[in-house]
Amino acid sequence: MPASVWPAIDGIAYGGDYNPEQWPREVWRDDVRLMREAGVNLVSVGIFSWALIETSEGVFDFAWLDEIIGLLHENGIAVDLGTPTASPPAWFFAAHPDARAVNRDGVVMGFGSRGMASHSAPAYRDAAVRIAATLAERYADHPGVVMWHVHNEYGVPVGEDYSAHSQRAWRIWLQEKYGSLEALNAAWGTAFWGQHYGQWEHVGVPAAAPSVVNPAQRLDFARFTDSQLRACFVAERDAIRRFSSLPVTTNFMANQHHGCDLWAWAREVDIVSDDHYLWAADTEGEIGLSIAADLSRSVGGGAPWILMEHSTSAVNWQPRNVAKRPGEMARNSLAHLGRGADGILFFQWRAGRSGAEKFHSAMLPHAGADSRVFREVVDLGAKLDRLGEVRGARVQADVAILWDFESFWAQDLEWRPSEDVSHDERIRAFYERLWRDNITVDFALPGHDLSGYRLVIAPAQYLLRQADADNLNRYVENGGTLVVSFFSAVVDENDAVHPGGFGAPLEPALGVRIEEHLPLRAGDTTSISFGGDELRADVWHEHLVLTDAEARATYVDGPGAGMPAVTRKRHGRGTGWYISTRPDAAGLAAILTEVYADAGLVPLDAPAGLEVVRRAGETDDFVVVINHATTDARLALDGVDLVTGRTVAGTLEVCAGDVAVVRAPRTAPGSGR
Amino acid sequence: MPASVWPAIDGIAYGGDYNPEQWPREVWRDDVRLMREAGVNLVSVGIFSWALIETSEGVFDFAWLDEIIGLLHENGIAVDLGTPTASPPAWFFAAHPDARAVNRDGVVMGFGSRGMASHSAPAYRDAAVRIAATLAERYADHPGVVMWHVHNEYGVPVGEDYSAHSQRAWRIWLQEKYGSLEALNAAWGTAFWGQHYGQWEHVGVPAAAPSVVNPAQRLDFARFTDSQLRACFVAERDAIRRFSSLPVTTNFMANQHHGCDLWAWAREVDIVSDDHYLWAADTEGEIGLSIAADLSRSVGGGAPWILMEHSTSAVNWQPRNVAKRPGEMARNSLAHLGRGADGILFFQWRAGRSGAEKFHSAMLPHAGADSRVFREVVDLGAKLDRLGEVRGARVQADVAILWDFESFWAQDLEWRPSEDVSHDERIRAFYERLWRDNITVDFALPGHDLSGYRLVIAPAQYLLRQADADNLNRYVENGGTLVVSFFSAVVDENDAVHPGGFGAPLEPALGVRIEEHLPLRAGDTTSISFGGDELRADVWHEHLVLTDAEARATYVDGPGAGMPAVTRKRHGRGTGWYISTRPDAAGLAAILTEVYADAGLVPLDAPAGLEVVRRAGETDDFVVVINHATTDARLALDGVDLVTGRTVAGTLEVCAGDVAVVRAPRTAPGSGR
Amino acid sequence: MPASVWPAIDGIAYGGDYNPEQWPREVWRDDVRLMREAGVNLVSVGIFSWALIETSEGVFDFAWLDEIIGLLHENGIAVDLGTPTASPPAWFFAAHPDARAVNRDGVVMGFGSRGMASHSAPAYRDAAVRIAATLAERYADHPGVVMWHVHNEYGVPVGEDYSAHSQRAWRIWLQEKYGSLEALNAAWGTAFWGQHYGQWEHVGVPAAAPSVVNPAQRLDFARFTDSQLRACFVAERDAIRRFSSLPVTTNFMANQHHGCDLWAWAREVDIVSDDHYLWAADTEGEIGLSIAADLSRSVGGGAPWILMEHSTSAVNWQPRNVAKRPGEMARNSLAHLGRGADGILFFQWRAGRSGAEKFHSAMLPHAGADSRVFREVVDLGAKLDRLGEVRGARVQADVAILWDFESFWAQDLEWRPSEDVSHDERIRAFYERLWRDNITVDFALPGHDLSGYRLVIAPAQYLLRQADADNLNRYVENGGTLVVSFFSAVVDENDAVHPGGFGAPLEPALGVRIEEHLPLRAGDTTSISFGGDELRADVWHEHLVLTDAEARATYVDGPGAGMPAVTRKRHGRGTGWYISTRPDAAGLAAILTEVYADAGLVPLDAPAGLEVVRRAGETDDFVVVINHATTDARLALDGVDLVTGRTVAGTLEVCAGDVAVVRAPRTAPGSGR
């Protein structure tokens, strides 16, 4: 077990990926000088260096790595040392051509890019453990190394593997899960379409087939894939722990890639770390950022985490890679910090001249130190340097939104009722309203203890186990407010429709029977009558039968015309809401206003575009305030702005585009967990 | 030969696919009870049950099948017994990996979905015949079994096969067709692009290639594919006939899948049966339904047929699966019946909880018997129960529309003049106008005896053999009215342009030479001057030279400006019309008004949205009336409404969304065939 | 070496591809009669005839070829004899299955289409040389053969090959290029993403991989592919030269396919020949045509060239194949002639009834000789017959636009800043303005001697070697005017960003530093302030820092707001302009107006739609005038219209859609090269 969860550096961690192997040695000293100028105190090294460390199988060359770690250490810059297992060397694939990953169509993945080998190939597992152990043994006691960074973004660019190694591991995994073929046949419903298995040897990976492949099989394959990737991580972590007690992490991709069940992964790492990149087409990328940050905090149980990668400006892999505007990098960084990050790192320190990511921005851009970007990097370093006391403070939330990777995997399979239904879209829609109201949100699984939350929202809980439904029903019975959006509680853990029909497991809390889904045609929009208002809604209607609920909105037109659209039930000491359609943003706001009233929630009184989050320290609170608007803003607050050192008496003024972090009196303990 | 063409059940057949193997035995008794409540008298059993009947190669387990057939029989529900050969078991593919189908890119199709093996693999042929014969032997004399249902939807989801078995069968097929390589080289035009074959061993399946593959080769491969699938059916059918004289069918997909030449298939089955599903994006899906129904009747030579599958509400495999509105299921069912169906069956009886089709509606939905859908199912059963006397009555049609799968196959190959030209679109456009005019239509091949029709329309006869063109010319000469739409009579049976140029074979009847195709750019629209009116037209112009026709419309603008657009020729005792562009719906209506006058056709005087079809029984006619509109409608008619039992004296009133079936005095024999 | 560069025919060459093997002998005499009627004097024969000449390996049948060449010769029609190596016979692939090309996903390309074998397969190289040599030996001294036409459209439909033969050749090519693995690792930047190679055997072709493959590797693979294709050509050419001194060509696809570096190819052929087809969706296809023609002339150093293929009317391989309007074929033909073509040939003589291109137009269409197309073909033949004296005259240009295939290859790789940036689009935009101004353009490489041009434009020189940048800087210093558009001079020959940042190599001439790219979101448009006007601009902004330039336009809004958008620097005796955004056509015109002033260029005073190009003969000039407009036009000119024989005194009148070729007094030698 690690001696200390947080790496041995002072204050907020600041830095980025550093790839000295791409540069001649004369550049290294320049790098270190500029890092010091920028206040960098932590860099990730060695993430793609396997071929240069293990130059052929079992032959190691540590000279350059020794030198650069030493140089960094002499200059007070700590190292987060990577295991380079996300990109095995050319010699590895030449020696083990069977260890290459294979896609659904049977295409064997070639070399010359990045991406792991078959996660089930014994040769890969052995080689990965060997390099991880060798690095750990060598650097465990090096004072410049403070943390281990295993692999890189598991599951990206390739997670699924249809190779023969995967096939073998898959059958073993299934045998362990199901014990008997009878259990597998029952869980997968193989009586449908004549898929019954009489021998384990006949069970295959869900490769390309003439039509849709058994969804329960594919759902299990998603679980298997996640499990195999995690097993790779665990094997490396355990190899490291044989030599080192430093904290071990691997960088997640919260809200960017859904292939890894981060709830399970977070239990395996010592510190959660996350990579986050704005989606350029989104003109309010700061909302997606907040989701990623809140999710990173939530999967780690609320503990401070590290933003392992983000970008100083544009990325390079999107269709149009929009550069960040002046001040945006600082706003992004502070938003992560406000939502629990105690480290702000970038990909990458110095822009690489060659390769696939040469157009990715960096702390030190192609234009060099005499540039807007580097000046802002230096400025951000100075800001963070003043925020050391925030470290360790905890974010409190009164609201939980359900986020369940397993449900995403199931919902994303083929042949669902409407391709216009998206879990990501619905989660964002609900989250966005709460974000604009400055009501802080945790994410949670439906089986979690939710009793600390005033409000729980299920925007897209397509797959819901009966036991988890029971948990939600109890939550309401005990006084909670629950909001469930359409296409939830549809199937069980095997993607089988619940006995009793769609939504049946939540009938206790919601008081509705969902008789039929009524998807709309492309582009059709409709109205629902809510109070005296007509709200716009599209994509989906349902035929609801109320068993014990009041209709709070009714369909005005469309296939549901005349039937209930939004319902509310008092259940025990709590309240269950059901929204059977997709209201637009204004409509959702109107409905949530009433939900807030049930839950006892009050939006923060703040100007539009002002993002406010509060972290609770040992004795004080720290209020992070970010002005995304193009006009100056005011907020009622008392305390000291740590960024400027100024006292805030009654009113904080934040210029357009600016940020503030105010040490404020400790609020009464929130009702969040 | 079967003793009786129609299965031994009374009145109109009613029921659906029944998959008891997906459910525990306690559900079976509930099923039978509810079937009786709904008036179900025929169910299809065993269609996907291979793995549960033949549990390993040559080992059979009939216990469960004996039990369920017995239970159904005791309750007066007849069984249409399936051969399960559309989905071979896992053990089959494990034992015969070479029997898997292969796609054009060489990807071998995996297990876990549905879809037949390579239709040319000897192992598959043998296994299919074995299971079919074994079932026939066991159940031939079971009083509960009344009909055989071979396989399922041949050609879907996969028809083409590029495996080594297919390769071998393909050469044999070609040798039988052509006799000599010289004949093949000539037919395929292999002098083009240097494709001459000097040895049979060099002739391959038309797999992925650097550019477009020889179209005559691909056309032959489509014929071969159809032929191989049909050979599979014939082998099973003949195996069954060794033991049973019950009628044998296989379910077609008329107007949904064009891979099977249903004219040829219909000659092999004892009863035509068809599966039909609405296309949800089409807000007038009832028109596509009518096409499918008329085609099902036509390929069977006018004999009554069975609607083997349709849906009570939504399907699950379209992008947005729109549920049927109240009453729509009954309207759909009666429309099929009006167009010749004597059986109305659904996929499926009880909604399956698991698998790829769990979101497909059923007679008994996930919501159970206390549901709108099941109540409508019961109501429909009661209606059909009153319509037994309609059985066997024949539909008469004065108009034939040409429908030629071979022409579709040819037209759908690559590198045609414009991707905006679609045979489906043109057939629908002409059909739709006749449907709105309540003029009943047969479909026909251009080589058929057409003399019984007042009007023959060729909306898209791209491929037209010279002999068939001669038949059409004679039809006109002998008094018929023929309408030919653009891009017809372009190529012969080898996809070679006719000597003399596009359309030359029809010059006798039409009196035009088509000098050049003039496709329009995307989105361009133009006008033609017709009588005093300007009609809108798009997609296609032609450079026509009139050799012996009058110009009835002229291009106003676009590439054809000033040249003839629509022509008419008196030829012998008949008339030939040519429409060289794509008029919009109003334009086509205007032209067809004049065509009707030539053909002596009069649209029915009925309100918009009222569908009226007449079946001629032994002594009476049965007029099926369906009100698709949202307002009540009236129709001049005398007789008795069999649905309500009420007398109709002069005027039938049909409420919005409702149906009627009126026993009416026998009309004079129609002029249709 | 060939005795004479121009084939031994009088005047302008006229004709097309002729495929007599597709037709019975009775058609041949008809063909020759009609060719004479049309004035055809050159046809290309044998391009796809391998299977009919070499009927099995090493067995030749020349009888039919002897006969047709003889027949043509007797009728005064010369033959451009093809080597048929673009489409090896079926027997070749049966004997050498390993010689089939393989695509990036590993799919082996099948037979039945067209397209060469693996360009690296020894069996293919040997067979191609054998057939070429055998043909050359047999026909070298045939008086009817005047020219050799090797292969067909190298690189189309397939250029890249990922087969084992390609893999082997690729390593040899790399070893020759780099000498050492160290050099390769440095050039490719393999330190990025862990791609370092320790053994040559590990270096593979850039096949499908989990993510983006190393761009330097892919760029080299594009060079290798081009080089291998060219080696195939050279091998055939040299085999022919062993027997024949006639000129050898191969037909390029200038401005249609970028896979072949035509600058290098033109050095290998005796005469440049080009295939050009209008892009039907482009309503001003004549501009794209002019680009192709100017490029064909430019790669050949200004020498007259042959338009080897174009179409009389529609092609067949585009989504919508728009037919040419009356007169358009003549306008197209004369435009090519005006830009340097001394031969006007078509694909093809007679429309083929069978195969993939049956809907491609021909000189003799399916409709036969009594047709608009054939009448225009005869008319064009008569026109060209009167233009013999134009042959050999040279086009002069004062402007060069940079056109660099290598830069295109690099720019088209994945993960560039914005997918809205296109080299083709920018080149067309600049060219189009000059075309409308009737300022004739050459194309050039950045390393060429540019001193003869008043103006050089770099619309899209993404890849720019330092030495070539030095050449451009010197060009300006010595008095030239240079216009550089955004996203130029970004990377070096290894796709590595230039030291100093984007655009650094051109800072001497331009006086700007490009600190950051600022791509716009999809659909966003902005304004720049230029003089007193606001110009529209989209797609791209940049953060420019002026080191020694004046801002001529400033961003009004968008990410660049307030910063310079267009700059100008006086450098030495010349001027360097930089345009950091994408102005619309009007905006570009406004900027170029000022550029013209710097360069001393004056647009021709001619009505819109009138295309005017001048060829300088020995003693006279020939002014080709094409009226693309729908109204008659006048142009100030003196001389004799060779088409009509009429004297032009002061004013030439050209009817709408018509053409003229005026022998005019020799102008003073242009400043072009």
Coordinates of C-alpha atoms in Angstrom, one line a residue, chain B residues 191, chain C residues 18-33 35 52-53 61-72 75 139 349-350:
Chain B
A191 CA -13.4 -7.5 -74.3
Chain C
Y18 CA -10.6 2.9 -80.3
N19 CA -11.5 -0.6 -79.0
P20 CA -12.2 -2.6 -82.1
E21 CA -12.0 -5.8 -80.1
Q22 CA -15.4 -5.0 -78.6
W23 CA -17.0 -5.2 -82.0
P24 CA -17.4 -7.7 -84.9
R25 CA -15.3 -7.0 -88.0
E26 CA -18.3 -5.7 -90.0
V27 CA -18.3 -2.7 -87.7
W28 CA -14.7 -1.9 -88.3
R29 CA -15.2 -0.7 -91.9
D30 CA -18.1 1.4 -90.7
D31 CA -15.8 2.9 -88.0
V32 CA -13.1 3.8 -90.4
R33 CA -15.6 5.4 -92.9
M35 CA -13.6 8.4 -88.7
L52 CA -6.6 -10.9 -76.4
I53 CA -3.0 -10.4 -77.5
D61 CA -2.1 -13.6 -81.1
F62 CA -1.5 -10.5 -83.2
A63 CA -3.8 -11.4 -86.1
W64 CA -6.6 -9.0 -85.2
L65 CA -4.3 -6.2 -84.2
D66 CA -2.3 -6.5 -87.5
E67 CA -5.6 -6.3 -89.3
I68 CA -7.0 -3.3 -87.6
I69 CA -3.7 -1.3 -87.7
G70 CA -3.5 -2.1 -91.3
L71 CA -7.0 -1.0 -92.0
L72 CA -6.5 2.2 -90.1
N75 CA -7.3 5.0 -94.4
Y139 CA 5.1 -2.8 -84.6
W349 CA -14.5 6.5 -80.5
R350 CA -17.6 4.3 -80.4

